[in-house]
Amino acid sequence: MKKTVLVTGGTGYIGSHTVVELQAAGYEVVVVDDLSNSKENSLAGIQEITSTKPRFYKIDLKNKELSSEIFSTHKIDAVIHFAAFKAVGESVANPLHYYQNNLGTLLNILELMKQYDCENLVFSSSCTVYGQPEKLPVTEDTPIQPAASPYGNTKQIGEEIIRDTINSSDKLSSISLRYFNPIGAHDSGLIGELPQGVPNNLVPYLLKVVGGELEQLSVFGGDYNTKDGTCVRDYIHVVDLAKAHVIAVDKLLDKKSKRYEVFNLGTGEGYSVLDLIKTFQEATGETINYKIVDRRPGDVEQIFADTRNANDNLGWKAERDLKNMLSTAWKWQQHLMRKS
Ligand code: NAD
Ligand code: WQD
């Protein structure tokens, strides 16, 4: 019989791509999302790609009573917990909102998993837990830095809550995946990232500039100690990321994981902001109107992953290059523009 995976935040950016890969791998998928940062029509995109619409619950996971209906209706074999708020600046302005949502939902999920004997959890963590590391590339043993934002803190605390819960139970196992910078979209251009309002992140902003919705891309800082003066990041294709979640679920269900494991998910390659702009132009033939401006407060100069642990112990390796990330992102943006 098919195993059932509950994907929280499954209509969102990374969640929707993961639902596609889970279905392709033969899992039954149940999605829960309150649509606070996504639209229900991403389910139609998923259905067009896979010919299967996942069972969907529009529920705020802060509400434990409502959320329990999912567990009482379905025998959930594993949970992938994506649901969270993720805007760093907003979390600084409204920390309680972030602690309530990102930690409240996790606590409810853990309590419900215990109550309904679900033993397997994959948690969305972030490279933000490393801050600006002294040594690059970052391994999973790189020291965690004091969080630079309440958002980042919710990921650090989230990992600690999971670890403590595992220590108190003889059943729960979990894998925390620390994503670097997810970008790109499904090859079909039918699902992708849907930022609300003016985007804060580089690629969503760049796409709106190229699409004509925004005037100019500001490149934050040209005087960093990097090869061209702009910040360096490890951009990772969202489909590669989605596939890592399927492998993590397989590993947990096959009882091949340790009780608690952490993996960095990146390509291991660092690209500067100017590298990314140049690659986008080469991949799409579009020209980007950009200007180098002052640094953005809080940005780390450079970070990229040591991926050996994920390669060797998760059995996963990113396959797609920056060009593919950017051409699929542009395809998704064109899909959005046609629809508006
Ligand atoms: P997203 O906003 O597209 O998806 C998150 C989904 O969770 C949204 O659909 C939102 O509506 C839903 N959600 C939020 N609060 C909820 C609640 N209380 N109840 C039910 N649903 C709720 O974001 P994403 O980029 O897909 O990120 C997914 C996860 O990955 C998040 O936990 C995020 O912190 C983490 N992450 C993202 C990045 C990134 O750059 N995108 C990097 C590292 C980690
Ligand atoms: C990338 C680079 C900017 C916008 C954030 C979160 C992190 C994680 C991933 C969730 C940086 C530059 C950006 C723009 C620019 N998310 N930039 N002009 O800051 O690396 O990471 O997303 O866990 O926690 O902080 O991503 O896309 O905002 O920036 O020049 O308009 O692009 O300075 O160098 P970041 P980003």
mmCIF file of N, CA and C in Angstrom, residues 244-328:
data_model
loop_
_atom_site.group_PDB
_atom_site.id
_atom_site.type_symbol
_atom_site.label_atom_id
_atom_site.label_comp_id
_atom_site.label_asym_id
_atom_site.label_seq_id
_atom_site.Cartn_x
_atom_site.Cartn_y
_atom_site.Cartn_z
ATOM 1 N N ALA A 244 15.493 16.029 -2.738
ATOM 2 C CA ALA A 244 16.169 15.684 -1.480
ATOM 3 C C ALA A 244 15.151 15.336 -0.395
ATOM 4 N N HIS A 245 13.985 15.990 -0.436
ATOM 5 C CA HIS A 245 12.951 15.685 0.560
ATOM 6 C C HIS A 245 12.401 14.274 0.385
ATOM 7 N N VAL A 246 12.263 13.848 -0.864
ATOM 8 C CA VAL A 246 11.765 12.499 -1.116
ATOM 9 C C VAL A 246 12.777 11.491 -0.570
ATOM 10 N N ILE A 247 14.055 11.759 -0.826
ATOM 11 C CA ILE A 247 15.102 10.851 -0.340
ATOM 12 C C ILE A 247 15.109 10.817 1.197
ATOM 13 N N ALA A 248 14.893 11.974 1.806
ATOM 14 C CA ALA A 248 14.868 12.029 3.279
ATOM 15 C C ALA A 248 13.689 11.225 3.821
ATOM 16 N N VAL A 249 12.535 11.337 3.182
ATOM 17 C CA VAL A 249 11.361 10.563 3.619
ATOM 18 C C VAL A 249 11.631 9.062 3.439
ATOM 19 N N ASP A 250 12.188 8.700 2.274
ATOM 20 C CA ASP A 250 12.531 7.278 2.041
ATOM 21 C C ASP A 250 13.429 6.765 3.172
ATOM 22 N N LYS A 251 14.440 7.568 3.494
ATOM 23 C CA LYS A 251 15.433 7.146 4.484
ATOM 24 C C LYS A 251 14.775 6.936 5.851
ATOM 25 N N LEU A 252 13.891 7.854 6.213
ATOM 26 C CA LEU A 252 13.206 7.726 7.504
ATOM 27 C C LEU A 252 12.289 6.502 7.507
ATOM 28 N N LEU A 253 11.517 6.338 6.440
ATOM 29 C CA LEU A 253 10.554 5.225 6.407
ATOM 30 C C LEU A 253 11.258 3.871 6.343
ATOM 31 N N ASP A 254 12.418 3.848 5.685
ATOM 32 C CA ASP A 254 13.181 2.595 5.605
ATOM 33 C C ASP A 254 14.001 2.336 6.869
ATOM 34 N N LYS A 255 13.854 3.243 7.838
ATOM 35 C CA LYS A 255 14.589 3.130 9.117
ATOM 36 C C LYS A 255 16.103 3.084 8.878
ATOM 37 N N LYS A 256 16.548 3.845 7.855
ATOM 38 C CA LYS A 256 17.986 3.852 7.566
ATOM 39 C C LYS A 256 18.659 5.105 8.123
ATOM 40 N N SER A 257 17.883 5.973 8.759
ATOM 41 C CA SER A 257 18.496 7.207 9.273
ATOM 42 C C SER A 257 18.802 7.048 10.760
ATOM 43 N N LYS A 258 19.698 7.927 11.234
ATOM 44 C CA LYS A 258 19.881 7.996 12.683
ATOM 45 C C LYS A 258 18.637 8.662 13.240
ATOM 46 N N ARG A 259 18.513 8.712 14.573
ATOM 47 C CA ARG A 259 17.294 9.305 15.141
ATOM 48 C C ARG A 259 17.161 10.773 14.730
ATOM 49 N N TYR A 260 18.318 11.468 14.664
ATOM 50 C CA TYR A 260 18.256 12.866 14.232
ATOM 51 C C TYR A 260 19.460 13.165 13.350
ATOM 52 N N GLU A 261 19.169 13.703 12.168
ATOM 53 C CA GLU A 261 20.258 14.041 11.249
ATOM 54 C C GLU A 261 20.018 15.416 10.650
ATOM 55 N N VAL A 262 21.121 16.043 10.273
ATOM 56 C CA VAL A 262 21.044 17.375 9.655
ATOM 57 C C VAL A 262 21.854 17.339 8.369
ATOM 58 N N PHE A 263 21.289 17.911 7.310
ATOM 59 C CA PHE A 263 22.020 17.965 6.040
ATOM 60 C C PHE A 263 21.968 19.372 5.445
ATOM 61 N N ASN A 264 23.102 19.827 4.955
ATOM 62 C CA ASN A 264 23.148 21.043 4.143
ATOM 63 C C ASN A 264 22.666 20.702 2.736
ATOM 64 N N LEU A 265 21.797 21.531 2.198
ATOM 65 C CA LEU A 265 21.374 21.324 0.806
ATOM 66 C C LEU A 265 21.760 22.528 -0.036
ATOM 67 N N GLY A 266 22.820 22.359 -0.788
ATOM 68 C CA GLY A 266 23.273 23.387 -1.722
ATOM 69 C C GLY A 266 24.000 22.681 -2.848
ATOM 70 N N THR A 267 24.542 23.476 -3.768
ATOM 71 C CA THR A 267 25.331 22.849 -4.838
ATOM 72 C C THR A 267 26.799 22.749 -4.451
ATOM 73 N N GLY A 268 27.189 23.572 -3.466
ATOM 74 C CA GLY A 268 28.602 23.658 -3.102
ATOM 75 C C GLY A 268 29.335 24.742 -3.883
ATOM 76 N N GLU A 269 28.641 25.364 -4.842
ATOM 77 C CA GLU A 269 29.257 26.422 -5.660
ATOM 78 C C GLU A 269 28.787 27.780 -5.150
ATOM 79 N N GLY A 270 29.717 28.725 -5.054
ATOM 80 C CA GLY A 270 29.321 30.082 -4.691
ATOM 81 C C GLY A 270 29.278 30.969 -5.926
ATOM 82 N N TYR A 271 28.181 31.694 -6.107
ATOM 83 C CA TYR A 271 28.074 32.657 -7.217
ATOM 84 C C TYR A 271 27.792 34.039 -6.655
ATOM 85 N N SER A 272 28.393 35.042 -7.291
ATOM 86 C CA SER A 272 28.157 36.420 -6.850
ATOM 87 C C SER A 272 26.859 36.938 -7.477
ATOM 88 N N VAL A 273 26.408 38.079 -6.975
ATOM 89 C CA VAL A 273 25.195 38.683 -7.551
ATOM 90 C C VAL A 273 25.448 39.012 -9.029
ATOM 91 N N LEU A 274 26.629 39.512 -9.337
ATOM 92 C CA LEU A 274 26.918 39.841 -10.749
ATOM 93 C C LEU A 274 27.024 38.588 -11.611
ATOM 94 N N ASP A 275 27.555 37.495 -11.058
ATOM 95 C CA ASP A 275 27.543 36.210 -11.794
ATOM 96 C C ASP A 275 26.117 35.834 -12.168
ATOM 97 N N LEU A 276 25.232 36.003 -11.193
ATOM 98 C CA LEU A 276 23.840 35.581 -11.400
ATOM 99 C C LEU A 276 23.188 36.442 -12.483
ATOM 100 N N ILE A 277 23.438 37.741 -12.428
ATOM 101 C CA ILE A 277 22.853 38.646 -13.435
ATOM 102 C C ILE A 277 23.365 38.266 -14.825
ATOM 103 N N LYS A 278 24.663 38.047 -14.916
ATOM 104 C CA LYS A 278 25.268 37.704 -16.209
ATOM 105 C C LYS A 278 24.697 36.375 -16.729
ATOM 106 N N THR A 279 24.586 35.395 -15.854
ATOM 107 C CA THR A 279 24.065 34.088 -16.276
ATOM 108 C C THR A 279 22.605 34.194 -16.705
ATOM 109 N N PHE A 280 21.836 35.021 -15.989
ATOM 110 C CA PHE A 280 20.427 35.203 -16.383
ATOM 111 C C PHE A 280 20.361 35.782 -17.795
ATOM 112 N N GLN A 281 21.188 36.775 -18.045
ATOM 113 C CA GLN A 281 21.166 37.425 -19.373
ATOM 114 C C GLN A 281 21.555 36.425 -20.456
ATOM 115 N N GLU A 282 22.567 35.612 -20.168
ATOM 116 C CA GLU A 282 22.998 34.596 -21.156
ATOM 117 C C GLU A 282 21.914 33.542 -21.375
ATOM 118 N N ALA A 283 21.262 33.147 -20.290
ATOM 119 C CA ALA A 283 20.283 32.053 -20.386
ATOM 120 C C ALA A 283 19.007 32.486 -21.090
ATOM 121 N N THR A 284 18.646 33.746 -20.967
ATOM 122 C CA THR A 284 17.326 34.168 -21.459
ATOM 123 C C THR A 284 17.394 35.165 -22.612
ATOM 124 N N GLY A 285 18.551 35.788 -22.830
ATOM 125 C CA GLY A 285 18.657 36.822 -23.866
ATOM 126 C C GLY A 285 18.047 38.152 -23.429
ATOM 127 N N GLU A 286 17.559 38.215 -22.176
ATOM 128 C CA GLU A 286 16.982 39.473 -21.653
ATOM 129 C C GLU A 286 18.091 40.332 -21.042
ATOM 130 N N THR A 287 17.834 41.637 -20.986
ATOM 131 C CA THR A 287 18.810 42.544 -20.368
ATOM 132 C C THR A 287 18.253 43.031 -19.034
ATOM 133 N N ILE A 288 19.096 43.038 -18.026
ATOM 134 C CA ILE A 288 18.628 43.468 -16.698
ATOM 135 C C ILE A 288 19.121 44.881 -16.410
ATOM 136 N N ASN A 289 18.180 45.738 -16.060
ATOM 137 C CA ASN A 289 18.537 47.091 -15.634
ATOM 138 C C ASN A 289 18.925 47.029 -14.150
ATOM 139 N N TYR A 290 20.215 47.182 -13.861
ATOM 140 C CA TYR A 290 20.632 47.110 -12.461
ATOM 141 C C TYR A 290 21.635 48.205 -12.126
ATOM 142 N N LYS A 291 21.752 48.449 -10.824
ATOM 143 C CA LYS A 291 22.691 49.465 -10.345
ATOM 144 C C LYS A 291 23.283 48.993 -9.025
ATOM 145 N N ILE A 292 24.585 49.168 -8.873
ATOM 146 C CA ILE A 292 25.194 48.791 -7.593
ATOM 147 C C ILE A 292 24.955 49.926 -6.585
ATOM 148 N N VAL A 293 24.374 49.590 -5.442
ATOM 149 C CA VAL A 293 24.060 50.586 -4.408
ATOM 150 C C VAL A 293 24.735 50.171 -3.094
ATOM 151 N N ASP A 294 24.369 50.871 -2.006
ATOM 152 C CA ASP A 294 24.967 50.550 -0.703
ATOM 153 C C ASP A 294 24.649 49.121 -0.274
ATOM 154 N N ARG A 295 25.442 48.644 0.663
ATOM 155 C CA ARG A 295 25.188 47.310 1.235
ATOM 156 C C ARG A 295 23.814 47.267 1.922
ATOM 157 N N ARG A 296 23.198 46.096 1.959
ATOM 158 C CA ARG A 296 21.957 45.922 2.721
ATOM 159 C C ARG A 296 22.349 45.468 4.131
ATOM 160 N N PRO A 297 21.869 46.160 5.181
ATOM 161 C CA PRO A 297 22.262 45.749 6.535
ATOM 162 C C PRO A 297 21.910 44.287 6.788
ATOM 163 N N GLY A 298 22.831 43.587 7.456
ATOM 164 C CA GLY A 298 22.539 42.204 7.847
ATOM 165 C C GLY A 298 22.980 41.152 6.841
ATOM 166 N N ASP A 299 23.372 41.573 5.620
ATOM 167 C CA ASP A 299 23.793 40.567 4.639
ATOM 168 C C ASP A 299 25.131 39.946 5.031
ATOM 169 N N VAL A 300 25.254 38.640 4.881
ATOM 170 C CA VAL A 300 26.572 38.028 5.048
ATOM 171 C C VAL A 300 27.323 38.158 3.723
ATOM 172 N N GLU A 301 28.655 38.238 3.833
ATOM 173 C CA GLU A 301 29.466 38.484 2.629
ATOM 174 C C GLU A 301 29.430 37.294 1.678
ATOM 175 N N GLN A 302 29.730 36.136 2.207
ATOM 176 C CA GLN A 302 29.654 34.949 1.349
ATOM 177 C C GLN A 302 29.400 33.686 2.155
ATOM 178 N N ILE A 303 28.662 32.809 1.516
ATOM 179 C CA ILE A 303 28.381 31.511 2.149
ATOM 180 C C ILE A 303 28.087 30.489 1.052
ATOM 181 N N PHE A 304 28.662 29.321 1.203
ATOM 182 C CA PHE A 304 28.299 28.193 0.343
ATOM 183 C C PHE A 304 28.549 26.891 1.105
ATOM 184 N N ALA A 305 27.867 25.859 0.640
ATOM 185 C CA ALA A 305 27.781 24.618 1.422
ATOM 186 C C ALA A 305 28.916 23.655 1.122
ATOM 187 N N ASP A 306 29.303 22.928 2.145
ATOM 188 C CA ASP A 306 30.042 21.680 1.941
ATOM 189 C C ASP A 306 28.958 20.609 1.813
ATOM 190 N N THR A 307 28.874 19.982 0.669
ATOM 191 C CA THR A 307 27.736 19.082 0.417
ATOM 192 C C THR A 307 28.092 17.604 0.626
ATOM 193 N N ARG A 308 29.291 17.353 1.155
ATOM 194 C CA ARG A 308 29.722 15.942 1.224
ATOM 195 C C ARG A 308 28.806 15.076 2.085
ATOM 196 N N ASN A 309 28.312 15.649 3.184
ATOM 197 C CA ASN A 309 27.431 14.852 4.052
ATOM 198 C C ASN A 309 26.157 14.455 3.298
ATOM 199 N N ALA A 310 25.575 15.442 2.584
ATOM 200 C CA ALA A 310 24.351 15.135 1.809
ATOM 201 C C ALA A 310 24.669 14.138 0.691
ATOM 202 N N ASN A 311 25.813 14.320 0.037
ATOM 203 C CA ASN A 311 26.192 13.395 -1.050
ATOM 204 C C ASN A 311 26.392 11.982 -0.511
ATOM 205 N N ASP A 312 27.160 11.870 0.576
ATOM 206 C CA ASP A 312 27.576 10.538 1.040
ATOM 207 C C ASP A 312 26.522 9.864 1.916
ATOM 208 N N ASN A 313 25.877 10.624 2.777
ATOM 209 C CA ASN A 313 25.006 9.994 3.791
ATOM 210 C C ASN A 313 23.511 10.146 3.506
ATOM 211 N N LEU A 314 23.155 11.099 2.644
ATOM 212 C CA LEU A 314 21.747 11.163 2.219
ATOM 213 C C LEU A 314 21.613 10.503 0.844
ATOM 214 N N GLY A 315 22.722 10.492 0.107
ATOM 215 C CA GLY A 315 22.683 9.919 -1.243
ATOM 216 C C GLY A 315 22.036 10.879 -2.218
ATOM 217 N N TRP A 316 22.268 12.149 -2.008
ATOM 218 C CA TRP A 316 21.662 13.187 -2.861
ATOM 219 C C TRP A 316 22.742 14.142 -3.343
ATOM 220 N N LYS A 317 22.575 14.600 -4.581
ATOM 221 C CA LYS A 317 23.503 15.591 -5.120
ATOM 222 C C LYS A 317 22.710 16.506 -6.041
ATOM 223 N N ALA A 318 22.950 17.793 -5.921
ATOM 224 C CA ALA A 318 22.264 18.734 -6.820
ATOM 225 C C ALA A 318 22.735 18.481 -8.247
ATOM 226 N N GLU A 319 21.782 18.521 -9.194
ATOM 227 C CA GLU A 319 22.129 18.201 -10.587
ATOM 228 C C GLU A 319 22.070 19.412 -11.501
ATOM 229 N N ARG A 320 21.304 20.415 -11.136
ATOM 230 C CA ARG A 320 21.042 21.500 -12.087
ATOM 231 C C ARG A 320 21.953 22.696 -11.844
ATOM 232 N N ASP A 321 22.355 23.323 -12.942
ATOM 233 C CA ASP A 321 23.282 24.458 -12.825
ATOM 234 C C ASP A 321 22.528 25.787 -12.762
ATOM 235 N N LEU A 322 23.295 26.846 -12.561
ATOM 236 C CA LEU A 322 22.691 28.172 -12.374
ATOM 237 C C LEU A 322 21.871 28.593 -13.591
ATOM 238 N N LYS A 323 22.365 28.247 -14.771
ATOM 239 C CA LYS A 323 21.656 28.605 -15.997
ATOM 240 C C LYS A 323 20.255 27.974 -16.014
ATOM 241 N N ASN A 324 20.195 26.703 -15.655
ATOM 242 C CA ASN A 324 18.894 26.027 -15.622
ATOM 243 C C ASN A 324 17.989 26.634 -14.535
ATOM 244 N N MET A 325 18.580 26.995 -13.407
ATOM 245 C CA MET A 325 17.784 27.618 -12.334
ATOM 246 C C MET A 325 17.128 28.885 -12.865
ATOM 247 N N LEU A 326 17.918 29.673 -13.606
ATOM 248 C CA LEU A 326 17.424 30.992 -14.019
ATOM 249 C C LEU A 326 16.492 30.899 -15.225
ATOM 250 N N SER A 327 16.760 29.964 -16.129
ATOM 251 C CA SER A 327 15.843 29.869 -17.278
ATOM 252 C C SER A 327 14.480 29.333 -16.838
ATOM 253 N N THR A 328 14.444 28.408 -15.857
ATOM 254 C CA THR A 328 13.142 27.911 -15.380
ATOM 255 C C THR A 328 12.419 28.997 -14.571
#
